[in-house]
Amino acid sequence: MKLAILLMSLALVACSSDQAPSANSEQAASAAVTALQNSSSASGKELYSACVACHGVNGEGNKALSAPSLTNQQSWYLERQLLGFRSGLRGSHPDDAFGAQMQAIAKTLPNEAAVRSVVAYIADFKAKVAPASLEGNAKRGADYYSNLCGACHGPAAEGNEKLQAPALAGVDDWYLLQQFDHFSKGIRGSDESDRYGYQMYMMGKTLPDADVAKDVVVYIQSLAD
Ligand code: HEC
Ligand code: HEC
């Protein structure tokens, strides 16, 4: 029953969005939900088997499914995002079809201990810089980055746990751009109770346009080499 409701809500979200997950990714999502529903005492490795279809065997991600690489992300950040999906802080906006997909999966992780074990398993993957997929003016991006982003994300985009600002260097450029776009449109982080998301939602309004955002992401990607 629970599964049917989850699948129905996934389908509804998909219909109401212009960035709808493909049939392949819907299939992978329902397979993950089913696998996790029977996983009450599973290890991190067993839990991660429900993530492989989208995030890859070694956490390398899959652009075709809009699933980011997870290997350059910090564990504290992955854990907080999974908890955010679970509580509905993230992935609840009606236009956030991919966030909704991930929310349904995170909600099926049996408990918080399971969230910690799957993150501990991901932490053992070898960090691998995601390949560049965008082109832009890195020099212009550098200026904006150092003025507006570096104070929280760090001069090398290495992240700052004290501020809960994640590392950005090495993460897929297309994913960073999409998330920045979602913050700027309020699809992510616009709920004031989402303390850290809301900070980034405010920052999403500081870059003049999508072209500059792309330049900033191209610059961030160059920091990982
Ligand atoms: C059906 C495909 C699919 C499956 C299966 C899946 N994910 Fe995801 N995941 C996604 C997508 C798509 C996103 C991007 C969501 C967005 O755009 O906000 C995502 C985002 C995430 C994020 C946020 C990363 C960030 O930097 O913001 C984490 C953490 C994550 N997934 C972990 C997991 C874990 C752990 C599992 C297994 C328990 C899993 N995912 C299973 C598709 C999937
Ligand atoms: C006030 C501190 C602060 C500043 C300044 C800031 N950020 Fe952030 N950023 C954050 C926090 C905190 C998060 C985590 C949000 C969450 O938990 O949902 C974040 C998340 C992000 C993400 C999502 C990463 C992911 O894997 O999910 C992107 C992309 C991003 N920031 C880009 C930028 C860019 C580009 C700038 C400069 C224009 C910038 N940030 C400036 C604090 C900041």
XYZ file of N, CA and C and ligand atoms in Angstrom:
761
model
N 0.835 -1.214 0.000
C 0.000 0.000 0.000
C 0.864 1.257 0.000
N 1.846 1.245 0.961
C 2.739 2.392 1.064
C 3.450 2.622 -0.282
N 3.875 1.510 -0.897
C 4.580 1.597 -2.171
C 3.686 2.241 -3.234
N 2.422 1.802 -3.263
C 1.502 2.333 -4.270
C 1.362 3.847 -4.106
N 1.273 4.286 -2.863
C 1.106 5.731 -2.629
C 2.362 6.487 -3.083
N 3.522 5.916 -2.745
C 4.773 6.564 -3.150
C 4.852 6.668 -4.670
N 4.505 5.573 -5.344
C 4.607 5.566 -6.804
C 3.618 6.553 -7.414
N 2.431 6.616 -6.821
C 1.439 7.547 -7.326
C 1.941 8.978 -7.185
N 2.552 9.272 -6.037
C 2.987 10.650 -5.849
C 4.159 10.951 -6.781
N 4.997 9.949 -7.053
C 6.084 10.179 -8.008
C 5.511 10.516 -9.383
N 4.495 9.752 -9.785
C 3.913 9.964 -11.110
C 3.280 11.354 -11.188
N 2.598 11.770 -10.117
C 1.946 13.083 -10.112
C 2.968 14.192 -10.250
N 4.063 14.062 -9.469
C 5.087 15.101 -9.525
C 5.666 15.154 -10.934
N 5.912 13.961 -11.508
C 6.513 13.917 -12.831
C 5.632 14.644 -13.854
N 4.308 14.485 -13.741
C 3.416 15.107 -14.714
C 3.396 16.617 -14.584
N 3.586 17.128 -13.363
C 3.411 18.559 -13.166
C 4.702 19.333 -13.434
N 5.737 18.643 -13.918
C 7.004 19.337 -14.074
C 7.495 19.256 -15.506
N 8.206 20.297 -15.951
C 8.780 20.216 -17.284
C 10.130 19.505 -17.254
N 10.665 19.247 -16.047
C 11.912 18.487 -15.948
C 11.577 17.119 -15.389
N 10.812 16.355 -16.139
C 10.291 15.100 -15.601
C 11.310 13.975 -15.738
N 11.407 13.119 -14.710
C 12.271 11.945 -14.826
C 11.775 11.032 -15.956
N 12.688 10.366 -16.632
C 12.337 9.451 -17.723
C 11.713 8.176 -17.167
N 11.141 7.355 -18.063
C 10.568 6.070 -17.641
C 11.643 5.215 -16.979
N 12.868 5.247 -17.529
C 13.972 4.481 -16.932
C 14.223 4.868 -15.496
N 14.217 6.159 -15.245
C 14.547 6.584 -13.897
C 13.376 6.312 -12.951
N 12.139 6.365 -13.455
C 10.981 5.994 -12.626
C 11.062 4.521 -12.221
N 11.489 3.693 -13.181
C 11.626 2.263 -12.902
C 12.686 2.018 -11.844
N 13.820 2.719 -11.995
C 14.913 2.553 -11.029
C 14.447 3.004 -9.648
N 13.649 4.081 -9.606
C 13.187 4.599 -8.312
C 12.265 3.600 -7.631
N 11.344 2.996 -8.385
C 10.421 2.079 -7.705
C 11.150 0.801 -7.298
N 12.160 0.381 -8.089
C 12.951 -0.790 -7.686
C 13.698 -0.490 -6.386
N 14.242 0.740 -6.261
C 14.990 1.105 -5.057
C 14.063 1.116 -3.840
N 12.867 1.674 -4.028
C 11.901 1.745 -2.922
C 11.542 0.328 -2.467
N 11.275 -0.565 -3.414
C 10.931 -1.943 -3.055
C 12.087 -2.614 -2.319
N 13.313 -2.433 -2.824
C 14.473 -3.067 -2.183
C 14.624 -2.572 -0.746
N 14.449 -1.270 -0.545
C 14.686 -0.708 0.787
C 13.583 -1.093 1.773
N 12.395 -1.370 1.259
C 11.306 -1.741 2.170
C 11.579 -3.048 2.891
N 12.481 -3.852 2.350
C 12.798 -5.139 2.990
C 14.186 -5.125 3.603
N 14.635 -3.956 4.072
C 16.052 -3.866 4.441
C 16.273 -3.455 5.889
N 15.387 -3.869 6.814
C 15.446 -3.313 8.172
C 16.798 -3.507 8.867
N 17.518 -4.617 8.611
C 18.782 -4.782 9.339
C 19.960 -4.874 8.377
N 19.878 -4.163 7.253
C 20.911 -4.299 6.227
C 22.149 -3.475 6.552
N 23.298 -3.911 6.027
C 24.552 -3.158 6.183
C 24.567 -2.013 5.177
N 25.552 -1.104 5.332
C 25.691 0.008 4.390
C 25.826 -0.493 2.962
N 26.595 -1.547 2.790
C 26.812 -2.092 1.448
C 25.499 -2.616 0.858
N 24.743 -3.346 1.674
C 23.459 -3.875 1.191
C 22.490 -2.735 0.863
N 22.462 -1.731 1.748
C 21.577 -0.585 1.491
C 21.978 0.109 0.192
N 23.285 0.235 -0.022
C 23.731 0.961 -1.216
C 23.334 0.243 -2.497
N 23.076 -1.053 -2.419
C 22.678 -1.753 -3.650
C 21.392 -1.145 -4.222
N 20.586 -0.499 -3.376
C 19.376 0.172 -3.872
C 19.705 1.509 -4.544
N 20.939 1.959 -4.462
C 21.318 3.260 -5.024
C 22.064 3.102 -6.347
N 22.586 1.899 -6.581
C 23.496 1.655 -7.702
C 22.896 2.025 -9.049
N 21.614 1.689 -9.268
C 21.008 1.901 -10.586
C 21.150 3.358 -11.016
N 21.118 4.285 -10.079
C 21.216 5.705 -10.446
C 22.581 6.315 -10.135
N 23.132 6.037 -8.939
C 24.391 6.707 -8.565
C 25.628 5.915 -8.975
N 25.445 4.683 -9.501
C 26.580 3.909 -9.997
C 27.248 3.072 -8.918
N 27.901 1.985 -9.354
C 28.545 1.036 -8.432
C 29.561 1.739 -7.532
N 30.300 2.714 -8.089
C 31.330 3.403 -7.305
C 30.955 4.851 -7.014
N 29.664 5.137 -7.025
C 29.202 6.487 -6.694
C 29.495 7.513 -7.766
N 29.674 7.048 -9.010
C 30.093 7.959 -10.078
C 28.940 8.767 -10.672
N 27.705 8.448 -10.327
C 26.563 9.224 -10.826
C 26.145 8.808 -12.230
N 25.038 9.403 -12.709
C 24.525 9.081 -14.041
C 23.743 10.283 -14.546
N 24.393 11.008 -15.445
C 23.807 12.258 -15.920
C 22.460 12.024 -16.593
N 22.342 10.908 -17.347
C 21.096 10.639 -18.073
C 19.906 10.532 -17.114
N 20.178 10.149 -15.855
C 19.101 10.029 -14.866
C 19.096 11.227 -13.907
N 19.941 12.218 -14.180
C 20.082 13.407 -13.320
C 20.556 13.074 -11.913
N 21.206 11.929 -11.756
C 21.710 11.519 -10.429
C 23.190 11.888 -10.321
N 23.542 12.715 -9.340
C 24.921 13.213 -9.268
C 25.903 12.161 -8.753
N 27.192 12.373 -9.070
C 28.246 11.583 -8.430
C 28.252 11.932 -6.941
N 28.617 10.973 -6.123
C 28.599 11.205 -4.666
C 30.004 11.150 -4.073
N 31.017 10.873 -4.915
C 32.348 10.593 -4.341
C 33.108 11.836 -3.892
N 32.756 13.012 -4.390
C 33.468 14.207 -3.918
C 32.665 14.978 -2.884
N 31.604 14.382 -2.417
C 30.752 15.031 -1.416
C 31.227 14.620 -0.032
N 31.111 15.534 0.917
C 31.520 15.202 2.289
C 30.415 14.434 3.007
N 30.843 13.522 3.903
C 29.860 12.659 4.582
C 28.835 13.455 5.379
N 29.289 14.503 6.071
C 28.319 15.284 6.872
C 27.255 15.911 5.975
N 27.663 16.246 4.749
C 26.702 16.861 3.828
C 25.732 15.819 3.271
N 26.279 14.672 2.870
C 25.412 13.607 2.341
C 24.383 13.214 3.402
N 24.852 13.086 4.640
C 23.948 12.675 5.721
C 22.854 13.730 5.924
N 23.267 14.997 5.957
C 22.254 16.040 6.191
C 21.256 16.117 5.028
N 21.732 15.905 3.809
C 20.796 15.932 2.675
C 19.817 14.761 2.742
N 20.328 13.575 3.077
C 19.424 12.419 3.171
C 18.392 12.648 4.268
N 18.825 13.221 5.395
C 17.863 13.508 6.473
C 16.863 14.579 6.012
N 17.351 15.536 5.218
C 16.472 16.580 4.692
C 15.421 16.008 3.740
N 15.841 15.080 2.887
C 14.871 14.415 2.007
C 13.862 13.642 2.863
N 14.373 12.950 3.881
C 13.480 12.134 4.728
C 12.423 12.972 5.421
N 12.849 14.156 5.925
C 11.905 14.976 6.695
C 11.017 15.799 5.768
N 11.320 15.799 4.473
C 10.518 16.575 3.529
C 11.023 18.000 3.345
N 12.121 18.372 4.049
C 12.677 19.716 3.858
C 13.159 19.895 2.426
N 13.684 18.820 1.862
C 14.172 18.888 0.482
C 13.334 17.970 -0.401
N 13.014 18.447 -1.609
C 12.305 17.592 -2.567
C 10.799 17.699 -2.476
N 10.278 18.719 -1.774
C 8.829 18.858 -1.619
C 8.209 19.898 -2.551
N 9.030 20.719 -3.180
C 8.470 21.740 -4.070
C 7.802 21.065 -5.272
N 6.619 21.538 -5.696
C 5.915 20.874 -6.799
C 6.716 20.789 -8.106
N 7.679 21.689 -8.322
C 8.462 21.618 -9.563
C 9.747 20.811 -9.408
N 9.942 20.210 -8.246
C 11.203 19.491 -7.994
C 11.007 17.985 -8.195
N 10.863 17.586 -9.470
C 10.557 16.179 -9.762
C 11.693 15.244 -9.340
N 12.943 15.658 -9.571
C 14.061 14.782 -9.205
C 14.249 14.744 -7.692
N 14.040 15.887 -7.051
C 14.104 15.906 -5.585
C 13.035 15.003 -4.981
N 11.852 14.987 -5.600
C 10.755 14.148 -5.100
C 11.109 12.671 -5.228
N 11.770 12.349 -6.323
C 12.188 10.965 -6.536
C 13.149 10.529 -5.422
N 14.111 11.395 -5.161
C 15.112 11.067 -4.133
C 14.463 11.078 -2.742
N 13.472 11.947 -2.563
C 12.761 11.988 -1.267
C 12.075 10.645 -0.989
N 11.402 10.103 -2.008
C 10.680 8.834 -1.825
C 11.657 7.724 -1.430
N 12.844 7.757 -2.033
C 13.836 6.717 -1.730
C 14.387 6.913 -0.314
N 14.771 8.155 0.013
C 15.348 8.413 1.348
C 14.349 8.062 2.447
N 13.066 8.306 2.187
C 12.039 8.004 3.201
C 11.907 6.510 3.426
N 12.348 5.703 2.471
C 12.240 4.256 2.622
C 13.466 3.658 3.313
N 14.536 4.455 3.493
C 15.650 3.955 4.320
C 15.061 3.739 5.713
N 15.270 2.549 6.319
C 14.488 2.177 7.495
C 14.604 3.127 8.704
N 15.761 3.707 8.939
C 15.899 4.593 10.105
C 17.164 5.446 9.945
N 17.439 6.302 10.945
C 18.598 7.199 10.819
C 19.908 6.432 10.853
N 19.910 5.298 11.572
C 21.126 4.478 11.615
C 21.441 3.973 10.204
N 20.395 3.650 9.447
C 20.597 3.179 8.069
C 21.162 4.310 7.211
N 20.710 5.534 7.447
C 21.259 6.687 6.708
C 22.759 6.776 6.979
N 23.135 6.659 8.269
C 24.562 6.753 8.609
C 25.353 5.603 7.986
N 24.796 4.377 7.992
C 25.591 3.268 7.420
C 25.767 3.417 5.918
N 24.733 3.863 5.219
C 24.910 3.964 3.769
C 25.903 5.082 3.445
N 25.887 6.166 4.231
C 26.842 7.255 4.006
C 28.268 6.779 4.324
N 28.421 5.974 5.366
C 29.756 5.453 5.707
C 30.268 4.570 4.565
N 29.368 3.833 3.944
C 29.782 2.997 2.814
C 30.236 3.873 1.633
N 29.475 4.943 1.357
C 29.822 5.863 0.258
C 31.175 6.536 0.526
N 31.448 6.830 1.814
C 32.690 7.534 2.176
C 33.927 6.730 1.784
N 33.796 5.414 1.654
C 34.940 4.585 1.284
C 35.214 4.548 -0.219
N 34.298 5.130 -1.018
C 34.576 5.167 -2.459
C 35.774 6.062 -2.703
N 36.520 5.737 -3.749
C 37.652 6.575 -4.124
C 37.125 7.891 -4.694
N 37.638 9.017 -4.178
C 37.201 10.309 -4.720
C 37.634 10.400 -6.176
N 36.695 10.742 -7.042
C 37.036 10.855 -8.461
C 36.354 12.117 -8.978
N 37.166 13.015 -9.547
C 36.610 14.279 -10.043
C 35.668 14.000 -11.215
N 34.457 14.546 -11.135
C 33.493 14.350 -12.223
C 33.998 15.095 -13.462
N 33.851 14.498 -14.657
C 34.373 15.130 -15.876
C 33.643 16.434 -16.208
N 34.371 17.371 -16.815
C 33.760 18.652 -17.204
C 32.781 18.430 -18.347
N 31.596 19.051 -18.262
C 30.636 18.927 -19.362
C 30.169 20.291 -19.863
N 30.664 21.359 -19.258
C 30.195 22.698 -19.639
C 31.361 23.547 -20.120
N 31.053 24.534 -20.949
C 32.069 25.498 -21.353
C 31.607 26.890 -20.981
N 32.558 27.741 -20.639
C 32.178 29.108 -20.286
C 33.418 29.929 -20.010
N 33.196 31.125 -19.485
C 34.281 32.056 -19.203
C 34.726 31.896 -17.746
N 35.749 31.037 -17.551
C 36.185 30.710 -16.194
C 36.731 31.949 -15.469
N 37.308 32.877 -16.233
C 37.895 34.058 -15.603
C 36.797 34.938 -15.002
N 35.735 35.117 -15.789
C 34.608 35.895 -15.251
C 33.984 35.149 -14.062
N 33.895 33.820 -14.180
C 33.373 33.012 -13.087
C 34.197 33.158 -11.824
N 35.520 33.234 -11.986
C 36.421 33.349 -10.829
C 36.136 34.629 -10.046
N 35.910 35.722 -10.765
C 35.632 36.994 -10.082
C 34.369 36.893 -9.243
N 33.312 36.396 -9.855
C 32.054 36.255 -9.099
C 32.232 35.281 -7.948
N 32.921 34.170 -8.221
C 33.085 33.158 -7.165
C 33.792 33.760 -5.954
N 34.908 34.477 -6.185
C 35.643 34.949 -5.012
C 34.881 36.040 -4.274
N 34.087 36.825 -4.994
C 33.299 37.859 -4.311
C 32.086 37.316 -3.580
N 31.445 36.298 -4.129
C 30.119 35.929 -3.624
C 30.017 34.526 -3.030
N 30.922 33.648 -3.360
C 30.737 32.240 -2.975
C 31.834 31.729 -2.051
N 33.055 32.223 -2.258
C 34.221 31.663 -1.571
C 34.144 31.770 -0.059
N 33.493 32.825 0.461
C 33.453 33.022 1.913
C 32.829 31.821 2.604
N 31.864 31.195 1.991
C 31.237 30.012 2.598
C 31.810 28.707 2.050
N 31.937 28.607 0.725
C 32.348 27.318 0.133
C 33.860 27.135 0.138
N 34.623 28.198 0.518
C 36.076 28.091 0.604
C 36.745 28.511 -0.688
N 37.982 29.039 -0.585
C 38.694 29.560 -1.765
C 38.906 28.502 -2.846
N 39.026 27.243 -2.480
C 39.203 26.182 -3.484
C 37.922 25.368 -3.629
N 36.796 25.933 -3.192
C 35.497 25.240 -3.229
C 35.567 23.906 -2.497
N 36.349 23.913 -1.411
C 36.572 22.677 -0.647
C 35.509 22.475 0.434
N 34.620 23.469 0.608
C 33.554 23.331 1.600
C 33.989 23.814 2.973
N 32.994 24.047 3.854
C 33.267 24.533 5.204
C 32.190 23.965 6.125
N 32.576 22.955 6.860
C 31.580 22.254 7.684
C 30.966 23.170 8.739
N 31.779 24.072 9.306
C 31.261 24.980 10.344
C 30.061 25.766 9.831
N 30.131 26.153 8.540
C 29.033 26.912 7.933
C 28.038 25.998 7.233
N 28.309 24.685 7.273
C 27.466 23.691 6.586
C 27.385 23.937 5.090
N 28.426 24.593 4.544
C 28.483 24.825 3.091
C 29.318 23.709 2.464
N 28.736 22.943 1.540
C 29.428 21.758 1.034
C 30.584 22.073 0.092
N 31.469 21.089 -0.073
C 32.471 21.151 -1.139
C 31.733 21.167 -2.471
N 32.243 21.960 -3.407
C 31.655 21.991 -4.750
C 32.654 21.463 -5.787
N 33.950 21.600 -5.493
C 34.981 21.156 -6.439
C 34.897 19.643 -6.601
N 34.879 19.196 -7.846
C 34.875 17.761 -8.120
C 33.484 17.177 -8.306
N 32.449 17.944 -7.918
C 31.062 17.495 -8.088
C 30.658 17.783 -9.553
N 29.741 17.007 -10.118
C 29.346 17.220 -11.517
C 28.935 18.669 -11.772
N 29.527 19.249 -12.830
C 29.206 20.647 -13.143
C 27.718 20.821 -13.497
N 27.150 19.872 -14.294
C 25.735 19.999 -14.687
C 24.831 19.961 -13.455
N 25.240 19.199 -12.433
C 24.422 19.097 -11.214
C 24.501 20.403 -10.409
N 25.709 20.955 -10.298
C 25.862 22.220 -9.563
C 25.019 23.309 -10.226
N 25.065 23.344 -11.563
C 24.317 24.373 -12.285
C 22.812 24.192 -12.074
N 22.369 22.937 -12.137
C 20.939 22.669 -11.951
C 20.496 23.044 -10.530
N 21.324 22.686 -9.538
C 20.954 23.005 -8.159
C 20.954 24.519 -7.943
N 21.950 25.208 -8.531
C 21.981 26.662 -8.381
C 20.715 27.272 -8.987
N 20.339 26.768 -10.157
C 19.125 27.236 -10.822
C 17.899 26.992 -9.928
N 17.861 25.807 -9.289
C 16.728 25.508 -8.402
C 16.697 26.440 -7.188
N 17.879 26.724 -6.621
C 17.894 27.684 -5.506
C 17.389 29.036 -5.992
N 17.876 29.475 -7.165
C 17.529 30.832 -7.599
C 16.030 30.946 -7.900
N 15.395 29.840 -8.281
C 13.948 29.881 -8.570
C 13.103 29.482 -7.364
N 13.750 29.169 -6.252
C 13.000 28.769 -5.052
C 12.488 27.335 -5.104
N 12.955 26.538 -6.070
C 12.537 25.129 -6.143
C 13.245 24.338 -5.034
N 14.405 24.806 -4.636
C 15.106 24.234 -3.474
C 15.403 25.369 -2.489
N 15.152 25.140 -1.205
C 15.630 26.049 -0.161
C 14.725 27.215 0.182
N 13.594 27.378 -0.512
C 12.804 28.593 -0.256
C 11.949 28.490 1.014
N 11.894 27.287 1.619
C 11.167 27.125 2.869
C 12.056 27.620 4.025
N 11.575 28.627 4.759
C 12.413 29.240 5.788
C 12.849 28.264 6.874
N 12.102 27.180 7.053
C 12.508 26.223 8.090
C 13.709 25.380 7.626
N 14.046 25.475 6.346
C 15.244 24.807 5.822
C 16.414 25.780 5.992
N 16.974 25.782 7.209
C 17.944 26.810 7.586
C 19.064 27.003 6.561
N 19.723 25.916 6.170
C 20.884 26.056 5.274
C 20.448 26.208 3.825
N 19.399 25.513 3.456
C 18.878 25.663 2.093
C 18.431 27.103 1.869
N 17.827 27.705 2.886
C 17.312 29.072 2.756
C 18.459 30.075 2.524
N 19.593 29.828 3.227
C 20.763 30.695 3.009
C 21.173 30.668 1.549
N 21.176 29.454 0.997
C 21.619 29.292 -0.383
C 20.555 29.828 -1.349
N 19.298 29.734 -0.955
C 18.208 30.329 -1.759
C 18.436 31.843 -1.891
N 18.828 32.486 -0.774
C 19.116 33.925 -0.824
C 20.310 34.193 -1.757
N 21.330 33.313 -1.661
C 22.516 33.486 -2.511
C 22.178 33.245 -3.992
N 21.167 32.427 -4.227
C 20.766 32.124 -5.606
C 20.313 33.358 -6.366
N 19.988 34.414 -5.613
C 19.521 35.644 -6.265
C 20.660 36.609 -6.562
N 21.893 36.244 -6.172
C 22.973 37.234 -6.261
C 23.688 37.258 -7.607
N 23.569 36.187 -8.397
C 24.235 36.218 -9.708
C 23.262 36.796 -10.732
N 23.768 37.646 -11.642
C 22.862 38.372 -12.535
C 22.045 37.490 -13.478
N 22.615 36.400 -14.006
C 21.846 35.577 -14.950
C 22.446 34.177 -15.075
N 21.784 33.342 -15.870
C 22.181 31.938 -16.008
C 23.556 31.788 -16.662
N 23.915 32.742 -17.520
C 25.226 32.693 -18.175
C 26.353 32.846 -17.169
N 26.163 33.796 -16.256
C 27.182 34.014 -15.222
C 27.240 32.790 -14.306
N 26.067 32.214 -13.983
C 26.057 31.021 -13.129
C 26.875 29.909 -13.787
N 26.730 29.776 -15.114
C 27.502 28.755 -15.816
C 28.997 29.058 -15.724
N 29.380 30.319 -15.893
C 30.801 30.684 -15.779
C 31.336 30.326 -14.393
N 30.544 30.588 -13.364
C 30.991 30.296 -11.993
C 31.202 28.786 -11.836
N 30.280 27.995 -12.378
C 30.400 26.540 -12.269
C 31.612 26.035 -13.066
N 31.850 26.624 -14.231
C 33.033 26.246 -15.022
C 34.302 26.546 -14.212
N 34.307 27.676 -13.533
C 35.464 27.999 -12.681
C 35.598 26.982 -11.536
N 34.484 26.656 -10.894
C 34.516 25.680 -9.788
C 35.082 24.343 -10.294
N 34.635 23.934 -11.485
C 35.118 22.664 -12.043
C 36.640 22.709 -12.232
N 37.145 23.882 -12.640
C 38.590 23.984 -12.900
C 39.399 23.857 -11.606
N 38.767 24.124 -10.465
C 39.479 24.039 -9.182
C 39.773 22.596 -8.783
N 39.047 21.669 -9.381
C 39.177 20.268 -8.970
C 40.311 19.562 -9.707
N 40.843 20.178 -10.760
C 41.843 19.457 -11.563
C 43.173 19.304 -10.844
C 15.966 6.583 -9.270
C 17.311 7.062 -9.192
C 17.932 7.223 -7.827
C 18.155 6.256 -6.865
C 17.789 4.785 -6.921
C 18.854 6.927 -5.785
N 19.045 8.255 -6.084
Fe 19.989 9.650 -4.949
N 19.546 11.103 -6.297
C 18.859 10.885 -7.482
C 18.635 12.150 -8.141
C 17.908 12.341 -9.456
C 19.195 13.144 -7.300
C 19.195 14.662 -7.527
C 18.038 15.258 -6.756
C 17.859 16.735 -7.017
O 17.941 17.150 -8.181
O 17.630 17.474 -6.038
C 19.758 12.441 -6.152
C 20.409 13.084 -5.107
C 20.992 12.429 -4.039
C 21.715 13.074 -2.961
C 21.978 14.568 -2.819
C 23.362 14.932 -3.304
C 23.645 16.408 -3.309
O 24.797 16.806 -3.471
O 22.754 17.229 -3.206
C 22.121 12.083 -2.111
C 22.924 12.256 -0.834
C 21.658 10.815 -2.661
N 20.973 11.061 -3.829
C 21.890 9.571 -2.089
C 21.268 8.383 -2.498
C 21.353 7.141 -1.777
C 22.141 6.919 -0.500
C 20.582 6.236 -2.468
C 20.259 4.803 -2.095
C 19.676 4.591 -0.793
C 20.055 6.915 -3.640
N 20.484 8.220 -3.620
C 19.256 6.321 -4.609
C 18.466 9.668 -8.002
C 18.495 8.470 -7.326
C 26.266 32.204 3.321
C 27.046 31.082 2.889
C 26.964 30.697 1.423
C 27.338 31.461 0.330
C 27.891 32.879 0.336
C 27.136 30.611 -0.835
N 26.662 29.386 -0.464
Fe 26.211 27.807 -1.702
N 25.589 26.721 -0.103
C 25.588 27.152 1.208
C 24.969 26.151 2.044
C 24.794 26.248 3.555
C 24.593 25.093 1.189
C 23.845 23.801 1.572
C 22.358 24.020 1.343
C 21.512 22.891 1.817
O 21.818 22.281 2.836
O 20.504 22.602 1.131
C 24.992 25.481 -0.157
C 24.799 24.699 -1.294
C 25.187 25.041 -2.567
C 25.021 24.216 -3.756
C 24.409 22.814 -3.793
C 25.490 21.743 -3.807
C 24.968 20.329 -3.762
O 25.781 19.397 -3.986
O 23.815 20.093 -3.470
C 25.506 24.933 -4.805
C 25.540 24.501 -6.270
C 26.012 26.186 -4.288
N 25.808 26.226 -2.924
C 26.605 27.175 -5.062
C 26.960 28.438 -4.586
C 27.427 29.517 -5.432
C 27.648 29.417 -6.942
C 27.617 30.602 -4.619
C 28.038 32.006 -5.016
C 27.158 32.690 -5.966
C 27.278 30.195 -3.257
N 26.900 28.886 -3.281
C 27.368 31.017 -2.139
C 26.107 28.343 1.678
C 26.541 29.402 0.906
